[in-house]
Amino acid sequence: MTYGDSFKWNDFVRSDLSRLKGFGASKSSGPLKDLKAIVKLDTNENPYGCSPRVRQALAEFSYLNLYPDPEQVELRKLLEVYTGIDSDHIVATAGGEQLIELILLLLLERGDRVINCVPTFDAFRLKSTMYGGTVVNVPRDANFAVNVKAVKAAIDDRTKIILLATPNNPTGTVTPREDIVELLDTGGPVLIDEAYCEFSGETAVSLVNQYENAMVLRTLSKWAALAGLRVGYGIFSPELASYLLKIKPIYGVGALTTIAVRESLADINYLMDNVKAIIAERERLFHELRKFKFLKPFPSQANFIFCHVLKGEAAELCQALRSKGILIGSFNIPLLENSIRITVGKPEHTDVLVKALREIGSHL
Ligand SMILES: Cc1ncc(COP(=O)(O)O)c(C=O)c1O
């Protein structure tokens, strides 16, 4: 640190954070009012929107002057009903993102190692580094399956946690239950990130009752279309839950969140019909994408489809779509070379996208 005439933040900011590369995946898409004219398929949001019951209840809520319940009693009870797991195993957070942060904050001492099954959700790298961890990347295979043997071989006495997204973002790959069990059998903490599990129909949540070291992350951003409200939760042993309740932001999850979760669960059939529509559309979109010779789509169990771009540049394709009012995600980093990720929209979004891809493809 330098005290003197010329103050520079760089002299005070943690040196590893001053060098940190920010989150790779999301960029601002501008003011929300401009979004109506855009086909937004870039950040895995739910195109159907939240339950109308949520909108109505939030409009009628009149206790914004009061702090939310710091013990989340009603919220955790609601999540107990949804998950079938007792509420003493559950902690709610401002999005799944905050749960990742709290777990890393709780577990990591500086220099502890975090095993990351790459390519995966970029927040795992970012947050692990933010909380003082050293990220150990274990590459997935060519079809993006986790290399369980390599993960086990990478464990050493500084390893604090294995991070595993299933379905994986951005590839849409599900990790089979037996592989998750094998990772849990190593005896170290394993975070099973199930942000997209409602679209795969597979969950490892029952393992929480068998394995003290199992942690499951969930979110209402995707299936319940509450991404803008920020609500996620974790399911784990009551001992870990009580540690996390202690270190979470005191009020953290906003008062409107409980209302939104309550109304979403009261309208679960409506929301699950939308999930079913997204799953059906995912299969149609996959079928359509396979027709383009310049794309190689990978089968997905989530609400998005990952594709290698075989001809031309992914970034240029992305830009060409953007100029037609269609937003998708693109990557060009090691293990995610020249590739794109397309969120599954409504049927009319698929139609617009396919038409645009045909036009762009005719010039390739
Ligand atoms: C794999 C994965 N985990 C967790 C999250 C966090 O979601 P949220 O913070 O919206 O709950 C995301 C969001 O895109 C994700 O892709």
Short mmCIF file of C-alpha atoms and ligand atoms in Angstrom, two decimals:
data_model
loop_
_atom_site.label_atom_id
_atom_site.label_comp_id
_atom_site.label_asym_id
_atom_site.label_seq_id
_atom_site.Cartn_x
_atom_site.Cartn_y
_atom_site.Cartn_z
CA MET A 1 0.00 0.00 0.00
CA THR A 2 1.22 3.49 -0.82
CA TYR A 3 0.19 6.46 1.31
CA GLY A 4 1.19 9.67 -0.41
CA ASP A 5 0.20 12.38 -2.83
CA SER A 6 -1.00 10.36 -5.78
CA PHE A 7 -3.83 8.14 -4.60
CA LYS A 8 -4.44 5.11 -6.83
CA TRP A 9 -7.07 2.44 -6.11
CA ASN A 10 -4.76 -0.12 -7.63
CA ASP A 11 -2.45 0.33 -4.60
CA PHE A 12 -5.29 -0.73 -2.27
CA VAL A 13 -7.29 -3.28 -4.24
CA ARG A 14 -6.43 -6.95 -3.52
CA SER A 15 -3.76 -7.71 -6.14
CA ASP A 16 -5.39 -10.95 -7.35
CA LEU A 17 -8.72 -9.12 -7.78
CA SER A 18 -7.17 -6.22 -9.68
CA ARG A 19 -6.07 -8.79 -12.28
CA LEU A 20 -9.33 -10.74 -12.22
CA LYS A 21 -11.15 -11.26 -15.51
CA GLY A 22 -14.86 -10.41 -15.08
CA PHE A 23 -17.85 -12.63 -15.86
CA GLY A 24 -17.58 -13.76 -19.48
CA ALA A 25 -21.14 -14.65 -20.38
CA SER A 26 -23.52 -11.70 -19.93
CA LYS A 27 -23.50 -8.23 -21.36
CA SER A 28 -26.04 -5.46 -20.98
CA SER A 29 -28.80 -5.68 -23.57
CA GLY A 30 -29.86 -2.10 -22.93
CA PRO A 31 -32.90 -0.61 -21.24
CA LEU A 32 -35.72 -3.10 -20.59
CA LYS A 33 -38.24 -1.00 -22.48
CA ASP A 34 -36.28 -1.64 -25.68
CA LEU A 35 -36.44 -5.41 -25.23
CA LYS A 36 -39.92 -5.86 -26.69
CA ALA A 37 -38.57 -5.54 -30.21
CA ILE A 38 -35.78 -8.04 -29.56
CA VAL A 39 -35.71 -11.84 -29.70
CA LYS A 40 -33.65 -12.39 -26.57
CA LEU A 41 -32.03 -15.82 -26.65
CA ASP A 42 -28.71 -14.97 -24.98
CA THR A 43 -29.02 -15.53 -21.21
CA ASN A 44 -31.22 -18.59 -20.68
CA GLU A 45 -34.29 -16.74 -19.47
CA ASN A 46 -37.82 -18.14 -19.60
CA PRO A 47 -39.70 -16.54 -22.53
CA TYR A 48 -43.14 -17.14 -21.01
CA GLY A 49 -42.65 -14.84 -18.02
CA CYS A 50 -43.65 -15.47 -14.44
CA SER A 51 -47.05 -16.61 -13.21
CA PRO A 52 -49.71 -13.88 -13.55
CA ARG A 53 -50.46 -14.59 -9.87
CA VAL A 54 -46.97 -13.33 -8.99
CA ARG A 55 -47.46 -10.08 -10.88
CA GLN A 56 -50.79 -9.45 -9.17
CA ALA A 57 -49.57 -10.31 -5.67
CA LEU A 58 -46.45 -8.15 -6.00
CA ALA A 59 -48.55 -5.20 -7.15
CA GLU A 60 -50.78 -5.59 -4.09
CA PHE A 61 -47.96 -6.03 -1.53
CA SER A 62 -47.92 -3.08 0.84
CA TYR A 63 -45.23 -3.86 3.44
CA LEU A 64 -42.10 -2.66 1.68
CA ASN A 65 -41.35 -0.57 4.78
CA LEU A 66 -40.65 -3.76 6.74
CA TYR A 67 -37.52 -5.90 6.64
CA PRO A 68 -37.96 -9.44 5.36
CA ASP A 69 -37.76 -12.37 7.81
CA PRO A 70 -34.01 -12.99 8.38
CA GLU A 71 -34.75 -16.64 9.23
CA GLN A 72 -36.77 -17.14 6.03
CA VAL A 73 -39.27 -19.29 7.93
CA GLU A 74 -42.14 -19.13 5.42
CA LEU A 75 -39.86 -19.14 2.39
CA ARG A 76 -37.96 -22.22 3.54
CA LYS A 77 -41.26 -23.96 4.37
CA LEU A 78 -42.52 -23.24 0.84
CA LEU A 79 -39.32 -24.68 -0.61
CA GLU A 80 -39.74 -27.71 1.66
CA VAL A 81 -43.09 -28.39 0.03
CA TYR A 82 -41.63 -27.97 -3.47
CA THR A 83 -38.53 -30.12 -2.90
CA GLY A 84 -39.87 -32.67 -0.43
CA ILE A 85 -36.82 -31.99 1.78
CA ASP A 86 -37.27 -30.65 5.33
CA SER A 87 -36.77 -26.90 5.65
CA ASP A 88 -33.87 -27.25 8.09
CA HIS A 89 -31.88 -28.48 5.05
CA ILE A 90 -32.72 -25.37 3.01
CA VAL A 91 -31.32 -21.83 2.76
CA ALA A 92 -32.67 -19.25 0.29
CA THR A 93 -30.42 -16.71 -1.39
CA ALA A 94 -30.57 -13.79 -3.80
CA GLY A 95 -30.23 -16.08 -6.81
CA GLY A 96 -28.20 -19.26 -7.04
CA GLU A 97 -25.27 -16.96 -7.70
CA GLN A 98 -25.29 -15.80 -4.09
CA LEU A 99 -25.43 -19.36 -2.83
CA ILE A 100 -22.23 -20.14 -4.74
CA GLU A 101 -20.61 -17.12 -3.11
CA LEU A 102 -21.72 -18.04 0.41
CA ILE A 103 -20.49 -21.62 0.10
CA LEU A 104 -17.10 -20.48 -1.18
CA LEU A 105 -16.89 -17.79 1.50
CA LEU A 106 -17.61 -20.41 4.13
CA LEU A 107 -15.19 -23.05 2.89
CA LEU A 108 -12.19 -21.42 1.25
CA GLU A 109 -9.00 -20.35 2.94
CA ARG A 110 -6.64 -18.46 0.64
CA GLY A 111 -4.97 -20.90 -1.78
CA ASP A 112 -7.45 -23.73 -1.24
CA ARG A 113 -8.26 -25.57 -4.43
CA VAL A 114 -11.55 -25.67 -6.27
CA ILE A 115 -12.09 -28.37 -8.89
CA ASN A 116 -13.98 -27.05 -11.89
CA CYS A 117 -15.22 -29.38 -14.65
CA VAL A 118 -14.64 -27.16 -17.67
CA PRO A 119 -16.07 -25.89 -19.92
CA THR A 120 -18.77 -24.75 -17.51
CA PHE A 121 -20.58 -21.81 -15.90
CA ASP A 122 -18.01 -19.00 -15.87
CA ALA A 123 -19.19 -17.80 -12.45
CA PHE A 124 -17.49 -20.85 -10.89
CA ARG A 125 -14.07 -19.51 -11.97
CA LEU A 126 -14.90 -15.93 -11.09
CA LYS A 127 -16.35 -16.56 -7.63
CA SER A 128 -13.74 -19.15 -6.66
CA THR A 129 -10.99 -16.66 -7.40
CA MET A 130 -12.88 -13.83 -5.65
CA TYR A 131 -13.03 -15.88 -2.48
CA GLY A 132 -9.31 -16.68 -2.54
CA GLY A 133 -9.44 -20.12 -4.16
CA THR A 134 -7.14 -21.58 -6.76
CA VAL A 135 -9.15 -23.04 -9.62
CA VAL A 136 -8.09 -26.47 -10.88
CA ASN A 137 -9.64 -27.06 -14.29
CA VAL A 138 -10.47 -30.65 -15.19
CA PRO A 139 -11.57 -30.80 -18.85
CA ARG A 140 -14.73 -32.67 -19.82
CA ASP A 141 -14.56 -35.12 -22.75
CA ALA A 142 -15.46 -34.29 -26.37
CA ASN A 143 -19.17 -34.71 -25.59
CA PHE A 144 -18.79 -32.61 -22.43
CA ALA A 145 -19.20 -35.53 -20.01
CA VAL A 146 -17.35 -35.07 -16.71
CA ASN A 147 -14.10 -37.03 -16.53
CA VAL A 148 -14.70 -38.54 -13.09
CA LYS A 149 -11.38 -40.37 -13.03
CA ALA A 150 -9.48 -37.16 -13.78
CA VAL A 151 -11.47 -35.23 -11.16
CA LYS A 152 -10.59 -37.85 -8.54
CA ALA A 153 -6.94 -37.78 -9.61
CA ALA A 154 -6.92 -33.97 -9.24
CA ILE A 155 -7.96 -34.08 -5.56
CA ASP A 156 -5.20 -33.26 -3.10
CA ASP A 157 -5.00 -32.11 0.50
CA ARG A 158 -5.72 -28.47 -0.47
CA THR A 159 -8.90 -29.39 -2.38
CA LYS A 160 -11.93 -27.90 -0.65
CA ILE A 161 -14.75 -28.37 -3.12
CA ILE A 162 -15.79 -29.86 -6.46
CA LEU A 163 -18.16 -27.68 -8.52
CA LEU A 164 -20.48 -29.50 -10.89
CA ALA A 165 -23.29 -28.02 -12.96
CA THR A 166 -25.84 -30.58 -14.19
CA PRO A 167 -27.29 -29.84 -16.68
CA ASN A 168 -24.09 -28.02 -17.47
CA ASN A 169 -24.07 -24.46 -18.74
CA PRO A 170 -23.27 -23.79 -21.61
CA THR A 171 -23.27 -27.36 -22.94
CA GLY A 172 -26.61 -28.71 -21.62
CA THR A 173 -24.99 -31.98 -20.51
CA VAL A 174 -26.39 -33.97 -17.58
CA THR A 175 -23.96 -35.82 -15.30
CA PRO A 176 -25.30 -39.32 -14.52
CA ARG A 177 -26.24 -40.03 -10.93
CA GLU A 178 -23.60 -42.77 -10.59
CA ASP A 179 -20.87 -40.25 -11.49
CA ILE A 180 -22.19 -37.82 -8.87
CA VAL A 181 -22.21 -40.63 -6.31
CA GLU A 182 -18.61 -41.48 -7.23
CA LEU A 183 -17.60 -37.86 -6.63
CA LEU A 184 -19.47 -37.80 -3.31
CA ASP A 185 -17.73 -41.03 -2.32
CA THR A 186 -14.40 -39.15 -2.41
CA GLY A 187 -15.54 -37.65 0.89
CA GLY A 188 -15.05 -33.95 0.00
CA PRO A 189 -17.71 -31.26 -0.46
CA VAL A 190 -19.46 -31.43 -3.86
CA LEU A 191 -21.72 -28.62 -5.09
CA ILE A 192 -24.28 -30.04 -7.52
CA ASP A 193 -25.65 -27.03 -9.38
CA GLU A 194 -29.13 -27.94 -10.62
CA ALA A 195 -30.14 -24.51 -11.92
CA TYR A 196 -31.71 -26.18 -14.99
CA CYS A 197 -32.93 -29.48 -13.49
CA GLU A 198 -36.61 -28.76 -14.15
CA PHE A 199 -35.76 -29.00 -17.88
CA SER A 200 -33.92 -32.33 -17.51
CA GLY A 201 -36.25 -34.02 -15.03
CA GLU A 202 -33.20 -35.36 -13.17
CA THR A 203 -32.12 -34.39 -9.69
CA ALA A 204 -29.59 -35.59 -7.15
CA VAL A 205 -31.48 -33.96 -4.29
CA SER A 206 -32.24 -37.21 -2.46
CA LEU A 207 -28.47 -37.72 -2.09
CA VAL A 208 -28.48 -34.91 0.47
CA ASN A 209 -30.11 -37.29 2.93
CA GLN A 210 -27.41 -39.91 2.31
CA TYR A 211 -24.30 -37.76 1.94
CA GLU A 212 -23.31 -35.15 4.51
CA ASN A 213 -20.93 -33.65 1.88
CA ALA A 214 -23.61 -33.16 -0.80
CA MET A 215 -24.85 -29.65 -1.62
CA VAL A 216 -27.55 -28.98 -4.21
CA LEU A 217 -28.10 -25.54 -5.75
CA ARG A 218 -31.44 -24.60 -7.26
CA THR A 219 -32.96 -21.42 -8.65
CA LEU A 220 -36.37 -20.00 -9.56
CA SER A 221 -34.77 -17.89 -12.30
CA LYS A 222 -35.37 -20.45 -15.01
CA TRP A 223 -38.44 -22.68 -14.53
CA ALA A 224 -40.42 -20.10 -12.55
CA ALA A 225 -39.24 -17.17 -14.73
CA LEU A 226 -38.15 -15.07 -11.74
CA ALA A 227 -34.62 -14.19 -12.93
CA GLY A 228 -35.26 -10.48 -12.40
CA LEU A 229 -36.30 -11.01 -8.79
CA ARG A 230 -33.17 -13.02 -7.81
CA VAL A 231 -34.18 -16.09 -5.86
CA GLY A 232 -32.27 -19.31 -5.47
CA TYR A 233 -31.73 -21.82 -2.70
CA GLY A 234 -29.50 -24.59 -1.52
CA ILE A 235 -30.28 -27.99 -0.05
CA PHE A 236 -27.71 -29.64 2.22
CA SER A 237 -27.20 -31.05 5.69
CA PRO A 238 -28.78 -29.03 8.52
CA GLU A 239 -25.29 -28.40 9.91
CA LEU A 240 -24.15 -26.68 6.71
CA ALA A 241 -27.50 -24.87 6.48
CA SER A 242 -26.97 -23.39 9.93
CA TYR A 243 -23.47 -22.15 9.02
CA LEU A 244 -24.81 -20.55 5.85
CA LEU A 245 -27.71 -18.91 7.69
CA LYS A 246 -25.14 -17.35 9.99
CA ILE A 247 -23.01 -15.80 7.22
CA LYS A 248 -25.70 -14.86 4.70
CA PRO A 249 -26.61 -11.18 4.29
CA ILE A 250 -28.76 -10.53 7.36
CA TYR A 251 -31.96 -9.80 5.46
CA GLY A 252 -30.63 -10.78 2.05
CA VAL A 253 -33.57 -12.15 0.15
CA GLY A 254 -36.14 -9.38 -0.42
CA ALA A 255 -39.66 -9.36 1.06
CA LEU A 256 -41.23 -9.67 -2.40
CA THR A 257 -39.39 -12.92 -2.95
CA THR A 258 -41.46 -14.92 -0.47
CA ILE A 259 -44.63 -13.62 -2.09
CA ALA A 260 -43.34 -14.53 -5.54
CA VAL A 261 -42.32 -18.03 -4.46
CA ARG A 262 -45.67 -18.57 -2.70
CA GLU A 263 -47.66 -17.51 -5.76
CA SER A 264 -45.41 -19.44 -8.18
CA LEU A 265 -45.93 -22.63 -6.21
CA ALA A 266 -49.67 -21.96 -6.06
CA ASP A 267 -49.58 -21.78 -9.86
CA ILE A 268 -47.22 -24.69 -10.42
CA ASN A 269 -49.29 -26.32 -13.17
CA TYR A 270 -49.15 -23.13 -15.24
CA LEU A 271 -45.37 -22.88 -14.80
CA MET A 272 -44.74 -26.57 -15.47
CA ASP A 273 -46.82 -26.37 -18.66
CA ASN A 274 -44.43 -23.64 -19.78
CA VAL A 275 -41.46 -25.84 -18.85
CA LYS A 276 -42.99 -28.62 -20.97
CA ALA A 277 -43.44 -26.18 -23.86
CA ILE A 278 -39.77 -25.17 -23.58
CA ILE A 279 -38.66 -28.81 -23.56
CA ALA A 280 -40.75 -29.54 -26.67
CA GLU A 281 -39.38 -26.42 -28.37
CA ARG A 282 -35.82 -27.42 -27.43
CA GLU A 283 -36.25 -30.63 -29.40
CA ARG A 284 -37.70 -28.76 -32.40
CA LEU A 285 -34.92 -26.16 -32.28
CA PHE A 286 -32.28 -28.92 -32.10
CA HIS A 287 -33.82 -30.60 -35.13
CA GLU A 288 -33.83 -27.28 -37.04
CA LEU A 289 -30.26 -26.40 -36.07
CA ARG A 290 -29.03 -29.78 -37.29
CA LYS A 291 -30.12 -28.83 -40.79
CA PHE A 292 -27.48 -26.07 -40.96
CA LYS A 293 -24.19 -27.43 -42.28
CA PHE A 294 -22.27 -24.60 -40.62
CA LEU A 295 -23.49 -25.57 -37.13
CA LYS A 296 -22.96 -28.59 -34.93
CA PRO A 297 -25.58 -28.53 -32.15
CA PHE A 298 -25.14 -30.72 -29.07
CA PRO A 299 -28.10 -32.49 -27.42
CA SER A 300 -29.24 -30.52 -24.38
CA GLN A 301 -31.20 -31.26 -21.23
CA ALA A 302 -31.49 -27.56 -20.33
CA ASN A 303 -33.35 -24.55 -21.80
CA PHE A 304 -30.58 -23.73 -24.28
CA ILE A 305 -28.59 -25.41 -27.04
CA PHE A 306 -24.84 -25.22 -27.50
CA CYS A 307 -23.38 -25.38 -31.03
CA HIS A 308 -19.93 -25.43 -32.55
CA VAL A 309 -19.71 -23.07 -35.51
CA LEU A 310 -18.11 -25.08 -38.31
CA LYS A 311 -17.89 -22.36 -40.96
CA GLY A 312 -17.32 -18.66 -40.30
CA GLU A 313 -16.76 -16.96 -36.96
CA ALA A 314 -19.14 -17.36 -34.01
CA ALA A 315 -18.73 -13.70 -33.05
CA GLU A 316 -19.63 -12.60 -36.58
CA LEU A 317 -22.65 -14.88 -36.64
CA CYS A 318 -23.72 -13.41 -33.34
CA GLN A 319 -23.29 -9.89 -34.69
CA ALA A 320 -25.21 -10.70 -37.88
CA LEU A 321 -28.10 -12.05 -35.77
CA ARG A 322 -27.93 -9.03 -33.49
CA SER A 323 -28.32 -6.72 -36.47
CA LYS A 324 -31.57 -8.61 -37.18
CA GLY A 325 -32.74 -8.08 -33.58
CA ILE A 326 -31.84 -11.58 -32.32
CA LEU A 327 -29.51 -11.98 -29.35
CA ILE A 328 -27.57 -15.20 -28.73
CA GLY A 329 -24.38 -15.95 -26.78
CA SER A 330 -21.01 -16.66 -28.38
CA PHE A 331 -17.73 -18.01 -27.03
CA ASN A 332 -14.18 -18.20 -28.25
CA ILE A 333 -12.04 -19.34 -25.35
CA PRO A 334 -10.09 -22.55 -24.75
CA LEU A 335 -12.51 -25.53 -24.72
CA LEU A 336 -15.27 -23.27 -26.05
CA GLU A 337 -13.70 -22.36 -29.36
CA ASN A 338 -15.86 -20.74 -32.02
CA SER A 339 -19.19 -21.69 -30.51
CA ILE A 340 -22.62 -20.29 -29.67
CA ARG A 341 -25.37 -20.89 -27.12
CA ILE A 342 -28.98 -20.29 -28.02
CA THR A 343 -31.68 -20.06 -25.35
CA VAL A 344 -34.86 -21.93 -26.23
CA GLY A 345 -37.62 -19.40 -26.84
CA LYS A 346 -41.23 -19.68 -27.93
CA PRO A 347 -42.01 -21.36 -31.29
CA GLU A 348 -42.21 -17.97 -32.99
CA HIS A 349 -38.70 -17.14 -31.73
CA THR A 350 -37.38 -20.37 -33.27
CA ASP A 351 -39.06 -19.44 -36.55
CA VAL A 352 -37.47 -15.97 -36.62
CA LEU A 353 -34.06 -17.41 -35.70
CA VAL A 354 -34.18 -20.17 -38.31
CA LYS A 355 -35.18 -17.69 -41.01
CA ALA A 356 -32.28 -15.41 -40.04
CA LEU A 357 -29.81 -18.33 -39.96
CA ARG A 358 -30.96 -19.35 -43.44
CA GLU A 359 -30.28 -15.84 -44.73
CA ILE A 360 -26.89 -15.64 -43.04
CA GLY A 361 -25.99 -19.18 -44.13
CA SER A 362 -26.71 -18.40 -47.79
CA HIS A 363 -23.79 -15.92 -47.72
CA LEU A 364 -21.28 -18.27 -46.10
C1 LIG B 1 -25.23 -23.29 -14.04
C2 LIG B 1 -25.84 -22.10 -13.38
N1 LIG B 1 -25.86 -22.06 -12.05
C3 LIG B 1 -26.38 -21.03 -11.38
C4 LIG B 1 -26.92 -19.97 -12.06
C5 LIG B 1 -27.40 -18.82 -11.23
O1 LIG B 1 -28.68 -18.45 -11.49
P1 LIG B 1 -29.39 -17.36 -10.59
O2 LIG B 1 -28.33 -16.60 -9.87
O3 LIG B 1 -30.17 -16.56 -11.54
O4 LIG B 1 -30.25 -18.12 -9.63
C6 LIG B 1 -26.90 -19.95 -13.45
C7 LIG B 1 -27.44 -18.81 -14.20
O5 LIG B 1 -27.44 -18.70 -15.38
C8 LIG B 1 -26.36 -21.05 -14.14
O6 LIG B 1 -26.29 -21.09 -15.47
#
